[in-house]
Tab-separated table of C-alpha atoms in Angstrom:
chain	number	residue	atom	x	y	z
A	1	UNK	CA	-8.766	224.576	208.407
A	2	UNK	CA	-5.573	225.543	206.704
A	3	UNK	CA	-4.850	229.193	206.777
A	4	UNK	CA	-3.302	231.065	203.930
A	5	UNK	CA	0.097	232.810	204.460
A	6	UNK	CA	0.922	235.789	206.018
A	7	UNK	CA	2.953	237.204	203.700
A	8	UNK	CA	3.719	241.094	203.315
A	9	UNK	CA	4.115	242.406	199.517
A	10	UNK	CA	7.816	242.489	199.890
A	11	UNK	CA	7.869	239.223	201.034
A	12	UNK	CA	6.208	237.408	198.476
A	13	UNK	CA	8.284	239.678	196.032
A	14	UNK	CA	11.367	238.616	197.532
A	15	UNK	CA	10.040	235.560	197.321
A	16	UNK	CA	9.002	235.075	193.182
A	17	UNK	CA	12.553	237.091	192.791
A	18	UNK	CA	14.354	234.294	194.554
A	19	UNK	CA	12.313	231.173	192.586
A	20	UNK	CA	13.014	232.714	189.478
A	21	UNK	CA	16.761	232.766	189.804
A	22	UNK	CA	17.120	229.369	191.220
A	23	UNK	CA	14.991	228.398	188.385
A	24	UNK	CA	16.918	230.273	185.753
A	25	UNK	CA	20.478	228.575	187.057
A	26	UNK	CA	18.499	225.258	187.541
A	27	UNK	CA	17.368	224.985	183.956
A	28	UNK	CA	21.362	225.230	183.277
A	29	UNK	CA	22.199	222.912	185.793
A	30	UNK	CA	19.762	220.514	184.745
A	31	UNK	CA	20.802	221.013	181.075
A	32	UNK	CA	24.643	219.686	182.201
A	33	UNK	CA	23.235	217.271	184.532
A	34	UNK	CA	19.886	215.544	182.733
A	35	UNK	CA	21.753	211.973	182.568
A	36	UNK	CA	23.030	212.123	186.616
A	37	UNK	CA	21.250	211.296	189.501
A	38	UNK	CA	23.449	213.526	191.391
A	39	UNK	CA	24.447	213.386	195.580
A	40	UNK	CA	26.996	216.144	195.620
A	41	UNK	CA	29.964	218.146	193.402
A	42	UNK	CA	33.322	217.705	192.851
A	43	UNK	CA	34.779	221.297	191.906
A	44	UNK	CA	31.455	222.697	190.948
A	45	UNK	CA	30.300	219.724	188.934
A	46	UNK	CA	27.872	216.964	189.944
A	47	UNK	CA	28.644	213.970	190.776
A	48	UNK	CA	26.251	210.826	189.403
A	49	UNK	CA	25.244	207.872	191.797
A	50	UNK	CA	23.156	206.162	188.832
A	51	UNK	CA	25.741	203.293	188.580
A	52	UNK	CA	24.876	200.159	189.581
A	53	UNK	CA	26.976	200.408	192.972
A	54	UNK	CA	25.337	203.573	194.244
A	55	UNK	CA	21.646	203.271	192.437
A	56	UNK	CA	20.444	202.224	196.382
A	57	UNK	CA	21.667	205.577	197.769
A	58	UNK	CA	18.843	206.966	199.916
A	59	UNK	CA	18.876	210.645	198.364
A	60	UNK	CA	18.330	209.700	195.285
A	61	UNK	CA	14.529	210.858	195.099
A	62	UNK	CA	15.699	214.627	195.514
A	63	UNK	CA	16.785	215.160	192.001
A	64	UNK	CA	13.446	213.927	190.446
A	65	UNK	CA	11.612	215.644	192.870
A	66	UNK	CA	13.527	218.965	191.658
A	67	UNK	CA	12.297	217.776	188.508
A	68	UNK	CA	9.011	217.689	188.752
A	69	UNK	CA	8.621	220.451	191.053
A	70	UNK	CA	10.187	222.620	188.082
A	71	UNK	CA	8.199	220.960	185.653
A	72	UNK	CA	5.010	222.163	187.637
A	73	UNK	CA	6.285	225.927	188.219
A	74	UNK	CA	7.550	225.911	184.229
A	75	UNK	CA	5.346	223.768	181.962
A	76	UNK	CA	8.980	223.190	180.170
A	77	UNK	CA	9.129	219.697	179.010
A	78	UNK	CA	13.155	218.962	179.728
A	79	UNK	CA	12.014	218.541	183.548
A	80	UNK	CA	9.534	215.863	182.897
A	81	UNK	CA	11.758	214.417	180.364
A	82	UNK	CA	15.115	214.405	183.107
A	83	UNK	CA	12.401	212.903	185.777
A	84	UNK	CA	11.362	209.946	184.206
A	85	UNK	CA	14.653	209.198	183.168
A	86	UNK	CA	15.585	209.138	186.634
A	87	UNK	CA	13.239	207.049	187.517
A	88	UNK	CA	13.540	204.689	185.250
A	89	UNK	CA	16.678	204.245	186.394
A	90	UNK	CA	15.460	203.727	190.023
A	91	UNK	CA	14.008	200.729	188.960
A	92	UNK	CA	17.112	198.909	189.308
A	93	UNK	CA	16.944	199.695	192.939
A	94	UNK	CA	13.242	198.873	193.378
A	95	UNK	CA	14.049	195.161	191.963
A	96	UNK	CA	16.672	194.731	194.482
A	97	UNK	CA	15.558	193.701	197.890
A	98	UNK	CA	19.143	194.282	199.769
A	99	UNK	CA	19.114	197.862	198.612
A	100	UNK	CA	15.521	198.710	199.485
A	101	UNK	CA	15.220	200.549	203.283
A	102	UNK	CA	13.370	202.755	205.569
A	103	UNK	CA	14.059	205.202	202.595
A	104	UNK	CA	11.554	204.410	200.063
A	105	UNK	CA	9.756	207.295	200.719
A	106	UNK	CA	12.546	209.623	200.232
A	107	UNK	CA	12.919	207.832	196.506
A	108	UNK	CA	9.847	207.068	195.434
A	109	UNK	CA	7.316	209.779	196.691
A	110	UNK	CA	9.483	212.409	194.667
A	111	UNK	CA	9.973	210.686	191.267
A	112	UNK	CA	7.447	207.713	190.786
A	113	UNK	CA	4.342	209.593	193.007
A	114	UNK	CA	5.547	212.322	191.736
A	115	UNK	CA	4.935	211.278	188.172
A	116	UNK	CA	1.452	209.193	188.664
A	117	UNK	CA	-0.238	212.805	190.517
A	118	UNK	CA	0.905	214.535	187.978
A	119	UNK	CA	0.587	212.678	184.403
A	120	UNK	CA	-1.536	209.192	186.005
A	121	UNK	CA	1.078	207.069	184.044
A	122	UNK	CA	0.104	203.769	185.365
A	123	UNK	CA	3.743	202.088	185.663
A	124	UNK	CA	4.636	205.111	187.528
A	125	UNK	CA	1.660	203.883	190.411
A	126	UNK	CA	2.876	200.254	190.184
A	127	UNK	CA	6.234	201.323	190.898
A	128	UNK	CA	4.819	203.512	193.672
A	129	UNK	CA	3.043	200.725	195.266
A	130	UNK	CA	5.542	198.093	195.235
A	131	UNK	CA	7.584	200.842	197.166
A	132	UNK	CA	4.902	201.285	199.822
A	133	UNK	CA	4.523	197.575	200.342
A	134	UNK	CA	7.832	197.188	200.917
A	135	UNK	CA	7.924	199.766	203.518
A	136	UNK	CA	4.909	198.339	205.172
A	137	UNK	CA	6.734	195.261	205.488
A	138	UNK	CA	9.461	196.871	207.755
A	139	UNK	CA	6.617	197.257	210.471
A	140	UNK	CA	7.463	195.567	213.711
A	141	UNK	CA	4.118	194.481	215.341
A	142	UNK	CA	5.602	195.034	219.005
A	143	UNK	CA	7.348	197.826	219.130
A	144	UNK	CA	5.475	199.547	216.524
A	145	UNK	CA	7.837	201.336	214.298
A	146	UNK	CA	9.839	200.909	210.714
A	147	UNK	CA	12.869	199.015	211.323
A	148	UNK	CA	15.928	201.278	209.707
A	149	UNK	CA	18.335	199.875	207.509
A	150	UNK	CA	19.065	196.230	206.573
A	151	UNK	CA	21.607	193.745	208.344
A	152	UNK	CA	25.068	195.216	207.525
A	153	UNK	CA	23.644	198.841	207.199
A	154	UNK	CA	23.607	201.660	209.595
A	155	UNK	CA	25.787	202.948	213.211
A	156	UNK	CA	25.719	199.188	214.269
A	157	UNK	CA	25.793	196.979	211.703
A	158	UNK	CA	26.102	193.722	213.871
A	159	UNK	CA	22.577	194.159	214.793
A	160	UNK	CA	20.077	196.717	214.234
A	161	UNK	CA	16.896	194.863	214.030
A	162	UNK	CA	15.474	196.904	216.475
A	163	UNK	CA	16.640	200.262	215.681
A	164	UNK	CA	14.039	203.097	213.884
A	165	UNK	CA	15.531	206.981	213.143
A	166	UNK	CA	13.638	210.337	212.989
A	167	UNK	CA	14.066	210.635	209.495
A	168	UNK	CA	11.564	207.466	208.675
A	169	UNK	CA	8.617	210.284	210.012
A	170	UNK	CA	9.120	211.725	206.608
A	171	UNK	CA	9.295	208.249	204.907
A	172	UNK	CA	5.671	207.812	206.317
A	173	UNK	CA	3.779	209.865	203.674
A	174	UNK	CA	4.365	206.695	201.407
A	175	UNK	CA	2.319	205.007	202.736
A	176	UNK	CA	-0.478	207.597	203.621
A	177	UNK	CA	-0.618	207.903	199.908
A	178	UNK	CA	-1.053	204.119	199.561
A	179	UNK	CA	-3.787	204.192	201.821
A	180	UNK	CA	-5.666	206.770	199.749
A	181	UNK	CA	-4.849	204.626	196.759
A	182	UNK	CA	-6.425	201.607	198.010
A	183	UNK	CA	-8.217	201.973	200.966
A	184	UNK	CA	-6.401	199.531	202.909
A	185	UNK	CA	-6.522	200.227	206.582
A	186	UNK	CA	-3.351	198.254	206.693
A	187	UNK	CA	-0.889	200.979	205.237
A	188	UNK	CA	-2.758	203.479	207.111
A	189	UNK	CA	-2.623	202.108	211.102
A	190	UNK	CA	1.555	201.346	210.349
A	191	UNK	CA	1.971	204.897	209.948
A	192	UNK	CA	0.244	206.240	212.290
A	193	UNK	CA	1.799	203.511	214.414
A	194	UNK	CA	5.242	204.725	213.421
A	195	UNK	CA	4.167	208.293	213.923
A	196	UNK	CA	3.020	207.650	217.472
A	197	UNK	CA	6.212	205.467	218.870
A	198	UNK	CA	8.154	208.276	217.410
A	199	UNK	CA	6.534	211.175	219.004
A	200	UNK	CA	6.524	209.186	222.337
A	201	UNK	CA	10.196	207.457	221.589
A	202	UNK	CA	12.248	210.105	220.218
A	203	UNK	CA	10.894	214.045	221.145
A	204	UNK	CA	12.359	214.854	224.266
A	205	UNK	CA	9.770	216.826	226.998
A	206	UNK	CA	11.684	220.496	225.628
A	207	UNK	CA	10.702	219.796	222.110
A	208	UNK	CA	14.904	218.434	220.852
A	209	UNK	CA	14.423	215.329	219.386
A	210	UNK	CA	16.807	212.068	219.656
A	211	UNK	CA	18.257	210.506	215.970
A	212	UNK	CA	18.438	206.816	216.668
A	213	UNK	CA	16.304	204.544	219.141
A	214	UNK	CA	16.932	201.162	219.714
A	215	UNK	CA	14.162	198.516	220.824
A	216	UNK	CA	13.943	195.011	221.473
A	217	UNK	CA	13.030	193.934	218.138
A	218	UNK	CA	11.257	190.872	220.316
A	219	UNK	CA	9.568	192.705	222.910
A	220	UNK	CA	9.617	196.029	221.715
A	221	UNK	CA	10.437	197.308	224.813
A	222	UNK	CA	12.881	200.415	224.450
A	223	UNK	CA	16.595	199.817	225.082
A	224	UNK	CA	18.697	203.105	224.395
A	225	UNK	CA	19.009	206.022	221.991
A	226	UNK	CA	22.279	206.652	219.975
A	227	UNK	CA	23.410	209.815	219.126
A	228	UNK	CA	23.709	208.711	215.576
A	229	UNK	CA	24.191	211.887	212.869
A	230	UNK	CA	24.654	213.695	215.875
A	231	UNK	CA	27.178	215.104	218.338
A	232	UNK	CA	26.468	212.290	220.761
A	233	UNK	CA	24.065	210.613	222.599
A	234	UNK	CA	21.713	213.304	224.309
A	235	UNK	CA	22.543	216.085	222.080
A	236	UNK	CA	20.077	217.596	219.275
A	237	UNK	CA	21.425	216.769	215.859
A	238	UNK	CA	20.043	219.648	214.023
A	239	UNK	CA	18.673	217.920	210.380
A	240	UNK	CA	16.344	215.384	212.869
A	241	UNK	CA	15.211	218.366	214.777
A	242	UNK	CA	14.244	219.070	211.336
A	243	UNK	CA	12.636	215.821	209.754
A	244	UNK	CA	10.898	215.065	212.714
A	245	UNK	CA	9.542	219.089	212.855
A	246	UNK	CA	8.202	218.528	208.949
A	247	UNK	CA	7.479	214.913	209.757
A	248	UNK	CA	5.162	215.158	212.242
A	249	UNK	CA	3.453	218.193	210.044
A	250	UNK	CA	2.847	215.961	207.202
A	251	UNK	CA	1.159	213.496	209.380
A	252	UNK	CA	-1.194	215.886	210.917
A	253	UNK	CA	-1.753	216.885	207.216
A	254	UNK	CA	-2.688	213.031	205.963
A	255	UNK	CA	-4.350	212.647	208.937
A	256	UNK	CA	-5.935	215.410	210.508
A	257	UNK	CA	-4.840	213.891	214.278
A	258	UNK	CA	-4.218	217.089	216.016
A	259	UNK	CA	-1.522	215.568	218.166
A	260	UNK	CA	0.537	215.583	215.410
A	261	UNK	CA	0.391	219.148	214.601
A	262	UNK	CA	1.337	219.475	218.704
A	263	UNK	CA	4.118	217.452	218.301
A	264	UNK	CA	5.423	219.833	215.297
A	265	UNK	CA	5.095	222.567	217.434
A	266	UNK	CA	6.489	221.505	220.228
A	267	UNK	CA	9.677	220.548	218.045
A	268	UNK	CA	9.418	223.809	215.701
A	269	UNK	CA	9.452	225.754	218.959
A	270	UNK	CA	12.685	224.450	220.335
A	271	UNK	CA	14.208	225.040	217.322
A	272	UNK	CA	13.442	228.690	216.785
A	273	UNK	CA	14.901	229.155	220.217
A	274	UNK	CA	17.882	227.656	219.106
A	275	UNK	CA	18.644	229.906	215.946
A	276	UNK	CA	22.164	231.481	216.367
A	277	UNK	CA	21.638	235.171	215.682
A	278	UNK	CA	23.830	234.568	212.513
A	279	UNK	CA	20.525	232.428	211.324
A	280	UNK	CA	22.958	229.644	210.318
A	281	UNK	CA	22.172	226.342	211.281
A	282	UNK	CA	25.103	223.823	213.122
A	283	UNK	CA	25.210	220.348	212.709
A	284	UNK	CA	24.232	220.339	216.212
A	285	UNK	CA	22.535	222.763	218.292
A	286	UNK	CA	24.436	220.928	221.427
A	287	UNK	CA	27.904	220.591	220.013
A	288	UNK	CA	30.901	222.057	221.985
A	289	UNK	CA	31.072	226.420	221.347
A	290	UNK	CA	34.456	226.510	219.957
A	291	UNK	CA	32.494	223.820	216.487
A	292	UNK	CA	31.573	226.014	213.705
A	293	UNK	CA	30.397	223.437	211.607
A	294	UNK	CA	27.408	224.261	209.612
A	295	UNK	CA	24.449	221.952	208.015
A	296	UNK	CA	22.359	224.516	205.267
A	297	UNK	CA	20.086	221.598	204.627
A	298	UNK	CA	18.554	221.081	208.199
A	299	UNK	CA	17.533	225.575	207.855
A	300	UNK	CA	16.054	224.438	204.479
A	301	UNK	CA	14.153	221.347	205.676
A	302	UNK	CA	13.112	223.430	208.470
A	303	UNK	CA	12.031	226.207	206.496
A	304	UNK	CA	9.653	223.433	204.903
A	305	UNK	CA	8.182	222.153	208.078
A	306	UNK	CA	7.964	225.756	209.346
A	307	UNK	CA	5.625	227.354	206.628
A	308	UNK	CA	3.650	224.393	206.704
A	309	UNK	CA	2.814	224.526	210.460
A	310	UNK	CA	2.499	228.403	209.785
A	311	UNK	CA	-0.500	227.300	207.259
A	312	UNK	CA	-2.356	225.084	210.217
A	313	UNK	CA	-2.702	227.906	212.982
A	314	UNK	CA	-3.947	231.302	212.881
A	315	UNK	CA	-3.088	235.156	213.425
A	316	UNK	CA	0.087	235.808	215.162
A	317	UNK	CA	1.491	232.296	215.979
A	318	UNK	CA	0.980	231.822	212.321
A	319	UNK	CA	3.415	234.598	211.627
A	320	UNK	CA	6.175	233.431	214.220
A	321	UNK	CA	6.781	229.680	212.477
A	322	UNK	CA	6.572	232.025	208.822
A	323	UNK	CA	8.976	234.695	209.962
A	324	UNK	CA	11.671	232.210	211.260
A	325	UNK	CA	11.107	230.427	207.851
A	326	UNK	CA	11.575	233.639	206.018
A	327	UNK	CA	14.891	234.556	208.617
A	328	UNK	CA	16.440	231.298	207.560
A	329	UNK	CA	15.794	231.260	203.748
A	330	UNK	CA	16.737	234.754	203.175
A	331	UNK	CA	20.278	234.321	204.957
A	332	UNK	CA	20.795	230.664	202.743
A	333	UNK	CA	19.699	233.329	199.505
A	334	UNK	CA	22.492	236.113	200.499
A	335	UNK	CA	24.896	233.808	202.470
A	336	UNK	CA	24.791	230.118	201.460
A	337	UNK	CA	24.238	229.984	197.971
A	338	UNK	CA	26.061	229.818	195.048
A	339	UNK	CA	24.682	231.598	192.457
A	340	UNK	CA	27.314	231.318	189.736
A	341	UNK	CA	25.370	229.470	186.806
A	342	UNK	CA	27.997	227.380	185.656
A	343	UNK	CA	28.713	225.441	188.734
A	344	UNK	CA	25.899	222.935	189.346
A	345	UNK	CA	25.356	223.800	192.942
A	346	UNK	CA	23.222	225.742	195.328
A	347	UNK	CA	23.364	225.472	198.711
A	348	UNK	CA	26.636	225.113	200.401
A	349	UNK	CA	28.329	224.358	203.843
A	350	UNK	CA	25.857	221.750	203.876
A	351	UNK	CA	26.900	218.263	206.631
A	352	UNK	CA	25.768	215.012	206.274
A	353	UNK	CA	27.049	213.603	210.166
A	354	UNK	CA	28.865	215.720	212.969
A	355	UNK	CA	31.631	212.757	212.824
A	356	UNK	CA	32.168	212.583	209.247
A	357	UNK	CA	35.540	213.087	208.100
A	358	UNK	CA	33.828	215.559	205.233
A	359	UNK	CA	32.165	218.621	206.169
A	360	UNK	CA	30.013	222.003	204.280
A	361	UNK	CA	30.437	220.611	201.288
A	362	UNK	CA	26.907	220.652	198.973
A	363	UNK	CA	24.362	218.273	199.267
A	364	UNK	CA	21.393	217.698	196.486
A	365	UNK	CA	18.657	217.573	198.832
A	366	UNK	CA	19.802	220.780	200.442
A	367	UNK	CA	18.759	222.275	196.889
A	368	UNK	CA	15.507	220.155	196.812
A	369	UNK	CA	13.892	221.597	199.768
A	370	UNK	CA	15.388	225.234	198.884
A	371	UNK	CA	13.847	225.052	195.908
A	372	UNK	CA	10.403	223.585	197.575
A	373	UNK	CA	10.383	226.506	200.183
A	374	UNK	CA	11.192	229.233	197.613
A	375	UNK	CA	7.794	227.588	195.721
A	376	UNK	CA	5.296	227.080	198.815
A	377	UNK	CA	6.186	230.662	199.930
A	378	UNK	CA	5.356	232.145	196.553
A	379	UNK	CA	2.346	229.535	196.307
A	380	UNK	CA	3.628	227.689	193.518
A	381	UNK	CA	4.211	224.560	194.992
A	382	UNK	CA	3.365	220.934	194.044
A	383	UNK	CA	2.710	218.801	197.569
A	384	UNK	CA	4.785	215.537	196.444
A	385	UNK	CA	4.391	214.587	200.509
């Protein structure tokens, strides 16, 4: 049974404060930016990867998703309006089979899901579904996981066939929502196929967990890992700690499979005992001291996964995953965001890779999942998972 939060009245005051100043700069931001589909900024202003060449890029969800989620706090039509324009758009993407990946989830749970739970348009399901089968058809029978990326995508593009990431656990939900669409047992056992490799595959016995695993795409017998986003191979790239610590929440949610909600733990656990006492997050938790590099997304993903575990137990443990949600969100509020309303945005010192030439700079699902903590701790949220 899902417990409510533990929240103390300054909390959840500190909390509606925060939501309604994001919201009041997002309605700006949104204003300037209702014909992007934006990634990052360039001095303060969005960027827009709705062109042709960059409709495929896998964050592309997170600024529908803001959408809608505002749209559900507000009631103000512009959101809806800037949603389905997005997606719309995305349906260049969903017609092209070379730019359709392990990613669908990311895309289309937030804008075309999105839009069917909340107004039941119709082409908004069909586009959700043809999503979800694609997805489903990235299963490999033998080793049991979602193949990542296409030929020519990824760390090693020669051949990946058999490689699957941490960040497909929060692809998943697609297709737990196309099973309660339709009933087909089909999109149901892949996930929970997926979801069990993964826990076995890639979460280490201390709870880190590893990016990339490859497997015989034959035999599906396990080859290596790859440090991927990472520092390098047996470190703990800090964003996976943190889709695989929501990931595995949101499949004990669709599912109600217990060892799921373990497997969160387990993960959520090793990374509270990793918080620096600064409460910023690195890229890595294991990269060398003298690295200050900083990723703001993977303490607002994790802020996600760790109010929703906090809802699933009881008493004190509930408080410890809320409190180190709370620890992390208030020092992105004072510390890491940018509150000036006429830049377009939020978080910063966000990182996309430890070996990326390009570091701290902002990233637009950074401000998605803000946004979506800021709303589940003052209860105002809209599950799009």
């Amino acid at each position: 049974m899902t417990e409510q939060l533990l929240l103390k009245e300054e909390e959840l005051a500190w909390a509606g404060e925060t939501l309604k100043r994001a919201e009041m700069k997002l309605k700006k931001v949104s204003g300037r930016s209702a014909h992007k589909i934006p990634y990052t900024t360039v001095d303060g202003v969005h960027d827009d990867r709705s062109g042709d060449d960059q409709i495929d890029w896998w964050t592309n969800g997170f600024w529908g998703g803001m959408m809608w989620q505002l749209y559900a706090l507000t009631h103000d039509e512009e959101y809806k309006k800037i949603a389905v324009e997005t997606e719309e758009k995305m349906d260049r993407n969903l017609m092209c089979a070379e730019g359709l990946t392990h990613d669908n989830g990311f895309k289309w749970l937030l804008t075309s899901v999105a839009d069917y739970r909340l107004t039941g348009d119709r082409k908004s399901k069909n586009r959700s579904m043809l999503a979800a089968c694609n997805l489903a058809g990235r299963y490999n029978p033998r080793g049991r996981f979602l193949r990542a990326w296409n030929d020519g995508m990824g760390y090693r593009q020669e051949d990946n066939r058999g490689w699957a990431i941490i960040d497909c656990m929060m692809n998943l939900p697609l297709l737990y929502w196309a099973f309660e669409e339709t009933k087909d047992p089909r999109f149901y056992e892949i996930a929970v196929d997926h979801a069990d490799t993964a826990m076995n595959a890639f979460v280490r016995p201390d709870g880190s967990v590893r990016h990339i695993v490859e497997f015989n795409p034959e035999t599906g017998e396990m080859v290596r890992d790859y440090g991927g986003q990472g520092y390098g191979e047996g470190s703990s790239w800090t964003r996976g700690q943190t889709w695989g610590l929501y990931g595995f929440v949101l499949s004990y949610l669709h599912t109600n499979d217990r060892k799921y909600l373990d497997a969160a733990k387990r993960i959520a656990n090793y990374f509270i005992a990793n918080i620096p006492e600064s409460n910023l997050i690195p890229v890595d938790f294991r990269q060398p001291e003298d690295c200050g590099l900083e990723d703001s997304t993977a303490a607002a993903i994790g802020a996600c996964g760790l109010i929703e575990i906090a809802k699933q137990v009881k008493g004190r443990e509930s408080r410890v995953y809320l409190q180190a949600a709370l620890r992390l969100l208030r020092t992105l509020a004072s510390e890491r965001c940018n509150w000036n309303e006429e830049e377009d945005q939020l978080l910063e010192k966000c990182t996309a890779a430890y070996h990326d030439t390009e570091h701290e700079f902002s990233i637009i699902y950074g401000d998605y999942y803000f946004l979506e903590a800021l709303m589940k701790l003052a209860g105002k949220e809209v599950f799009l998972w």
